[in-house]
CSV table of C-alpha atoms in Angstrom, one decimal:
chain,number,residue,atom,x,y,z
A,1,MET,CA,1.1,-8.7,2.0
A,2,GLY,CA,4.4,-8.3,4.3
A,3,LYS,CA,3.4,-4.3,4.7
A,4,PRO,CA,2.2,-2.4,7.9
A,5,PHE,CA,-1.0,-3.0,7.1
A,6,ASP,CA,-1.5,-6.8,7.2
A,7,ALA,CA,-2.6,-6.6,10.8
A,8,THR,CA,-5.5,-4.5,10.0
A,9,LEU,CA,-6.6,-6.2,6.7
A,10,ASN,CA,-6.3,-9.5,8.0
A,11,THR,CA,-8.4,-8.5,11.1
A,12,LEU,CA,-10.9,-7.2,8.7
A,13,ILE,CA,-11.1,-10.2,6.5
A,14,ASP,CA,-11.3,-12.7,9.5
A,15,ALA,CA,-14.0,-10.9,10.9
A,16,HIS,CA,-16.1,-10.2,7.9
A,17,LEU,CA,-15.0,-13.3,5.4
A,18,GLY,CA,-18.6,-13.4,4.3
A,19,ASP,CA,-18.6,-10.0,2.9
A,20,TRP,CA,-15.4,-10.2,1.0
A,21,ALA,CA,-16.2,-13.8,-0.3
A,22,ALA,CA,-19.5,-12.2,-1.8
A,23,PHE,CA,-17.8,-9.0,-2.7
A,24,LEU,CA,-15.0,-11.0,-4.7
A,25,GLY,CA,-17.1,-14.1,-5.8
A,26,ALA,CA,-19.4,-11.5,-7.8
A,27,ARG,CA,-16.5,-10.1,-9.7
A,28,VAL,CA,-15.3,-13.5,-10.6
A,29,GLY,CA,-18.5,-15.3,-11.1
A,30,VAL,CA,-18.5,-17.5,-8.2
A,31,PRO,CA,-22.1,-18.3,-7.0
A,32,PRO,CA,-22.7,-17.0,-3.4
A,33,GLY,CA,-22.8,-19.6,-0.5
A,34,PRO,CA,-21.1,-20.0,3.0
A,35,ALA,CA,-17.2,-19.1,3.1
A,36,THR,CA,-14.5,-20.8,5.1
A,37,PRO,CA,-10.9,-20.1,5.2
A,38,LEU,CA,-8.2,-22.8,3.7
A,39,ASP,CA,-4.5,-23.2,4.6
A,40,THR,CA,-2.9,-20.3,2.8
A,41,ASP,CA,0.7,-22.5,3.1
A,42,LEU,CA,0.4,-24.3,-0.3
A,43,SER,CA,4.1,-25.5,0.1
A,44,ALA,CA,7.3,-25.0,1.9
A,45,THR,CA,7.8,-22.0,-0.5
A,46,LEU,CA,4.5,-20.7,-1.5
A,47,GLN,CA,2.2,-18.9,1.0
A,48,VAL,CA,-0.7,-16.7,-0.5
A,49,ASP,CA,-2.3,-14.1,1.3
A,50,ARG,CA,-5.8,-15.2,1.7
A,51,LEU,CA,-7.3,-18.5,0.5
A,52,PHE,CA,-11.1,-19.5,1.2
A,53,ARG,CA,-13.8,-22.0,-0.1
A,54,ILE,CA,-17.4,-20.9,-1.2
A,55,ASP,CA,-19.9,-23.6,-0.9
A,56,GLY,CA,-22.1,-22.4,-3.4
A,57,ALA,CA,-24.1,-24.2,-6.4
A,58,SER,CA,-20.7,-24.7,-7.7
A,59,PRO,CA,-17.8,-24.7,-5.1
A,60,ALA,CA,-14.8,-22.9,-5.8
A,61,ALA,CA,-12.0,-21.5,-3.9
A,62,LEU,CA,-10.9,-17.8,-4.2
A,63,HIS,CA,-7.4,-16.6,-3.9
A,64,LEU,CA,-7.1,-13.2,-2.8
A,65,GLU,CA,-3.7,-11.2,-3.1
A,66,LEU,CA,-3.7,-7.6,-1.8
A,67,GLU,CA,-0.9,-4.9,-2.8
A,68,SER,CA,-0.1,-1.4,-1.8
A,69,SER,CA,3.1,-1.1,-3.9
A,70,GLY,CA,3.8,-1.3,-7.7
A,71,ARG,CA,6.0,-4.0,-9.0
A,72,LEU,CA,6.3,-5.9,-12.3
A,73,GLY,CA,6.0,-10.0,-12.2
A,74,ILE,CA,2.8,-10.4,-9.9
A,75,PRO,CA,0.8,-12.5,-12.6
A,76,GLY,CA,3.6,-15.0,-12.7
A,77,GLU,CA,3.3,-15.1,-9.0
A,78,LEU,CA,-0.7,-15.5,-9.0
A,79,LEU,CA,-0.3,-18.4,-11.5
A,80,ARG,CA,2.1,-20.3,-9.1
A,81,TYR,CA,-0.3,-19.6,-6.6
A,82,ASN,CA,-3.4,-20.5,-8.7
A,83,VAL,CA,-1.8,-24.0,-9.5
A,84,ALA,CA,-0.6,-25.1,-6.2
A,85,ALA,CA,-3.8,-24.1,-4.5
A,86,TRP,CA,-6.1,-26.2,-6.9
A,87,ALA,CA,-3.3,-29.2,-6.8
A,88,VAL,CA,-3.9,-29.0,-2.9
A,89,ASN,CA,-7.8,-28.3,-2.6
A,90,GLY,CA,-8.9,-30.0,-5.7
A,91,LEU,CA,-11.1,-27.3,-6.6
A,92,PRO,CA,-11.5,-24.5,-9.4
A,93,VAL,CA,-9.4,-21.7,-8.0
A,94,HIS,CA,-10.2,-17.8,-9.3
A,95,SER,CA,-7.3,-15.3,-8.3
A,96,VAL,CA,-8.2,-12.0,-7.5
A,97,LEU,CA,-5.7,-9.2,-7.0
A,98,VAL,CA,-7.0,-6.0,-5.1
A,99,LEU,CA,-4.9,-3.0,-5.6
A,100,LEU,CA,-5.3,-0.6,-2.5
A,101,ARG,CA,-3.7,2.5,-4.1
A,102,PRO,CA,-2.7,4.0,-7.4
A,103,LYS,CA,0.8,3.4,-6.7
A,104,ALA,CA,0.3,-0.2,-6.5
A,105,THR,CA,-0.4,-0.4,-10.0
A,106,ALA,CA,2.2,-2.1,-12.6
A,107,THR,CA,1.9,-2.0,-16.4
A,108,ASP,CA,1.8,-6.2,-16.8
A,109,LEU,CA,-1.3,-6.2,-14.8
A,110,THR,CA,-3.8,-6.8,-17.5
A,111,GLY,CA,-6.1,-9.2,-16.1
A,112,THR,CA,-4.1,-11.9,-18.6
A,113,LEU,CA,-0.9,-14.0,-18.6
A,114,GLU,CA,0.0,-15.6,-21.9
A,115,LEU,CA,2.6,-18.1,-22.0
A,116,THR,CA,4.5,-18.3,-25.6
A,117,GLY,CA,6.1,-21.6,-26.6
A,118,ALA,CA,9.3,-21.9,-28.5
A,119,GLY,CA,7.6,-21.8,-32.0
A,120,GLY,CA,5.6,-18.0,-30.8
A,121,THR,CA,2.3,-19.6,-30.3
A,122,PRO,CA,0.5,-19.5,-27.0
A,123,TYR,CA,0.7,-22.5,-25.0
A,124,LEU,CA,-1.2,-21.4,-21.8
A,125,THR,CA,-3.7,-18.4,-20.9
A,126,PHE,CA,-4.0,-17.7,-17.3
A,127,ARG,CA,-6.7,-15.2,-16.2
A,128,TYR,CA,-7.2,-13.4,-13.1
A,129,THR,CA,-9.2,-10.6,-11.8
A,130,VAL,CA,-7.6,-7.0,-11.0
A,131,VAL,CA,-9.6,-4.7,-8.4
A,132,ARG,CA,-8.2,-1.1,-8.2
A,133,VAL,CA,-9.6,0.3,-5.3
A,134,TRP,CA,-9.3,3.9,-6.0
A,135,LEU,CA,-11.4,3.2,-9.4
A,136,GLU,CA,-14.2,2.0,-7.4
A,137,THR,CA,-17.3,3.9,-6.3
A,138,VAL,CA,-18.1,4.9,-2.7
A,139,ASP,CA,-21.7,3.4,-3.1
A,140,ALA,CA,-20.3,-0.1,-4.7
A,141,LEU,CA,-18.0,-0.8,-1.6
A,142,LEU,CA,-20.3,0.3,1.0
A,143,ALA,CA,-23.0,-1.8,-0.3
A,144,ALA,CA,-20.5,-4.9,-0.1
A,145,GLY,CA,-21.0,-5.0,3.8
A,146,PRO,CA,-19.2,-3.7,6.7
A,147,GLY,CA,-16.3,-5.6,6.3
A,148,VAL,CA,-15.3,-4.2,3.0
A,149,ALA,CA,-16.6,-0.4,3.9
A,150,PRO,CA,-13.4,0.8,5.0
A,151,LEU,CA,-11.9,0.4,1.5
A,152,ALA,CA,-14.6,3.0,0.2
A,153,LEU,CA,-12.3,5.9,2.2
A,154,LEU,CA,-9.3,4.8,-0.2
A,155,THR,CA,-11.2,5.6,-3.6
A,156,ASN,CA,-10.8,8.8,-5.9
A,157,GLU,CA,-14.5,9.7,-5.2
A,158,ALA,CA,-13.7,9.5,-1.2
A,159,ASP,CA,-10.4,11.6,-1.9
A,160,ALA,CA,-12.7,14.6,-3.7
A,161,ASP,CA,-14.5,15.1,-0.5
A,162,LEU,CA,-13.2,12.9,2.4
A,163,PRO,CA,-15.2,14.1,5.1
A,164,ALA,CA,-18.4,13.6,2.9
A,165,ALA,CA,-17.4,10.2,2.1
A,166,PHE,CA,-16.5,9.2,6.3
A,167,VAL,CA,-20.2,10.4,6.9
A,168,ARG,CA,-21.5,8.1,4.2
A,169,PHE,CA,-19.5,5.3,5.8
A,170,ARG,CA,-21.0,5.6,9.4
A,171,GLN,CA,-24.2,6.1,7.8
A,172,ALA,CA,-23.8,2.7,6.2
A,173,LEU,CA,-22.6,1.0,9.2
A,174,ARG,CA,-25.8,2.4,11.2
A,175,SER,CA,-27.8,1.4,8.6
A,176,ALA,CA,-26.3,-2.4,8.8
A,177,ALA,CA,-27.0,-2.3,12.4
A,178,VAL,CA,-23.6,-3.6,13.2
A,179,PRO,CA,-22.9,-3.7,17.1
A,180,ASP,CA,-21.4,-1.1,18.9
A,181,SER,CA,-18.3,-3.1,19.2
A,182,VAL,CA,-17.7,-4.0,15.8
A,183,GLU,CA,-18.6,-0.3,14.6
A,184,ARG,CA,-15.7,0.9,17.2
A,185,GLY,CA,-13.2,-1.7,15.2
A,186,LEU,CA,-14.2,-0.9,11.8
A,187,LEU,CA,-13.6,3.0,12.9
A,188,GLY,CA,-10.1,2.0,13.8
A,189,SER,CA,-9.4,-0.1,11.1
A,190,THR,CA,-10.6,2.7,8.8
A,191,PHE,CA,-8.1,5.1,10.2
A,192,VAL,CA,-5.0,2.7,9.8
A,193,LEU,CA,-6.4,2.0,6.4
A,194,CYS,CA,-6.4,5.9,5.4
A,195,GLY,CA,-2.8,5.7,6.1
A,196,LEU,CA,-2.4,4.1,2.7
A,197,ARG,CA,-3.4,7.1,0.8
A,198,TYR,CA,-3.7,10.3,2.8
A,199,ASP,CA,-1.6,12.2,5.1
A,200,PRO,CA,-1.8,11.2,8.6
A,201,ALA,CA,-2.6,14.6,9.8
A,202,ARG,CA,-5.3,14.9,7.3
A,203,VAL,CA,-7.0,11.7,8.8
A,204,GLU,CA,-6.5,12.7,12.4
A,205,THR,CA,-8.0,16.3,11.7
A,206,LEU,CA,-11.0,14.4,9.9
A,207,TYR,CA,-11.8,12.2,12.6
A,208,ARG,CA,-11.6,15.3,15.2
A,209,GLU,CA,-13.6,17.4,12.9
A,210,LEU,CA,-16.5,15.0,12.6
A,211,SER,CA,-16.5,15.2,16.5
A,212,MET,CA,-15.9,11.4,16.9
A,213,THR,CA,-15.3,10.2,20.4
A,214,LEU,CA,-11.2,9.3,20.1
A,215,GLU,CA,-12.3,6.8,23.0
A,216,ASP,CA,-14.6,5.0,21.2
A,217,SER,CA,-11.8,3.6,18.9
A,218,THR,CA,-9.3,1.3,20.5
A,219,THR,CA,-7.0,1.6,17.3
A,220,TYR,CA,-6.8,5.3,17.3
A,221,GLN,CA,-5.9,5.3,20.7
A,222,LEU,CA,-3.2,2.9,20.3
A,223,ILE,CA,-1.8,4.9,17.1
A,224,LEU,CA,-1.8,8.1,19.4
A,225,SER,CA,-0.2,6.6,22.4
A,226,LYS,CA,3.7,6.5,22.4
A,227,GLY,CA,3.6,4.1,25.5
A,228,LEU,CA,1.1,1.5,26.6
A,229,ALA,CA,-2.4,2.0,25.3
A,230,GLN,CA,-4.8,3.1,28.2
A,231,GLY,CA,-6.0,0.3,30.2
A,232,GLU,CA,-3.6,-2.4,28.6
A,233,ALA,CA,-2.5,-5.0,30.9
A,234,ARG,CA,1.0,-4.6,31.4
A,235,GLY,CA,1.6,-8.4,30.6
A,236,ALA,CA,4.6,-10.3,29.2
A,237,VAL,CA,3.2,-9.4,25.7
A,238,ALA,CA,2.8,-5.8,26.3
A,239,GLU,CA,6.3,-5.5,27.9
A,240,ALA,CA,7.6,-7.0,24.8
A,241,GLN,CA,5.7,-4.5,22.6
A,242,ARG,CA,7.1,-1.7,24.1
A,243,LEU,CA,10.7,-2.9,24.3
A,244,LEU,CA,10.4,-3.3,20.5
A,245,LEU,CA,9.0,0.1,20.3
A,246,LEU,CA,12.1,1.3,22.2
A,247,GLN,CA,14.5,-0.7,20.2
A,248,GLY,CA,13.4,0.1,16.9
A,249,GLN,CA,13.1,3.7,17.8
A,250,GLU,CA,17.1,3.8,18.7
A,251,ARG,CA,17.5,2.0,15.1
A,252,PHE,CA,15.1,3.6,12.6
A,253,GLY,CA,13.5,6.2,14.6
A,254,ALA,CA,10.2,7.0,15.5
A,255,PRO,CA,7.6,4.5,13.8
A,256,ASP,CA,4.9,6.2,11.9
A,257,PRO,CA,1.0,5.5,12.9
A,258,ALA,CA,0.6,2.6,10.7
A,259,ALA,CA,3.9,0.9,11.5
A,260,GLU,CA,3.1,1.2,15.3
A,261,ALA,CA,-0.2,-0.3,14.9
A,262,ALA,CA,0.7,-3.1,13.4
A,263,LEU,CA,3.5,-4.0,15.9
A,264,ARG,CA,1.1,-3.4,18.7
A,265,ALA,CA,-1.2,-6.0,16.7
A,266,VAL,CA,1.5,-8.6,17.2
A,267,THR,CA,0.5,-10.6,20.3
A,268,ASP,CA,1.9,-14.2,19.5
A,269,ARG,CA,4.8,-14.5,21.8
A,270,ASN,CA,6.5,-16.3,19.3
A,271,ARG,CA,6.5,-13.8,16.6
A,272,LEU,CA,7.6,-11.0,18.9
A,273,GLU,CA,10.5,-12.9,19.8
A,274,GLN,CA,11.2,-13.2,16.0
A,275,LEU,CA,11.2,-9.4,15.7
A,276,ALA,CA,13.3,-9.1,18.6
A,277,ARG,CA,15.9,-11.0,16.9
A,278,ARG,CA,15.7,-9.1,13.7
A,279,VAL,CA,15.8,-5.6,15.1
A,280,LEU,CA,19.3,-5.5,15.1
A,281,THR,CA,19.8,-6.6,11.3
A,282,ALA,CA,16.3,-4.9,9.5
A,283,THR,CA,16.7,-2.0,7.6
A,284,GLY,CA,13.8,0.1,8.8
A,285,TRP,CA,10.3,-0.6,10.2
A,286,SER,CA,8.7,-2.1,7.2
A,287,ASP,CA,11.7,-4.7,6.8
A,288,LEU,CA,11.0,-5.4,10.4
A,289,LEU,CA,7.4,-6.0,10.1
A,290,ALA,CA,7.9,-8.2,7.2
A,291,THR,CA,9.9,-10.8,9.1
A,292,ASN,CA,8.5,-14.2,9.0
């Protein structure tokens, strides 16, 4: 992905892998079953967004790519990833491209890539599945489980009446009887992901108007805070994050809420050191956070 929303999406998938596997597996015809993550490093030069195995009646691998910005050439990338994943894992591999917002679409995302030989005859046909989140219904995404439910707020249906969609989202979490700690995490993730589609002020107003207790969402507090989050231990990681924010503000200006949340989600010290080295040469917050 390489975007400020990486950390939030990865956290959602890691914490609710079963929801994602069932939702995407149904789209590609993979029988349901227990899901386990697979290594995303396919070679020295290829790394997919997510790859996991579904052990149903016919075991298969599901390859997931998430996109928030439109560009040409993705089908060719999917083909390379798909073949490499098959070679590494020896399972049928089903590739799914999830487009998170309308600007992520491109004219070549048809679901089929056909390669034509020198004589004009097709010699390879590769099929993949495209899920355009904004065209999904709120009900379909809420029904997919708590881990997928935050995407319901990114649909065209939700955009038409965001407060009503948000109420339905919270009701779905309560109906699923998720623990309070899980609900708080999902509310925070939803706040971050809404930045893909809505103006930050609109989302903040939404949370306040619905009388949500802001302290219930640690992610929300993290985004609004310009210093250390309340109660955060002042350890080496927190200090590194603080210094990176200060350095980045000097270079690029204040980060938007999603970029700041993504930076605060980085807790690996080696990764923080990589970011510190890149801050002097990066062109902006997005470029910095895309550092591998």
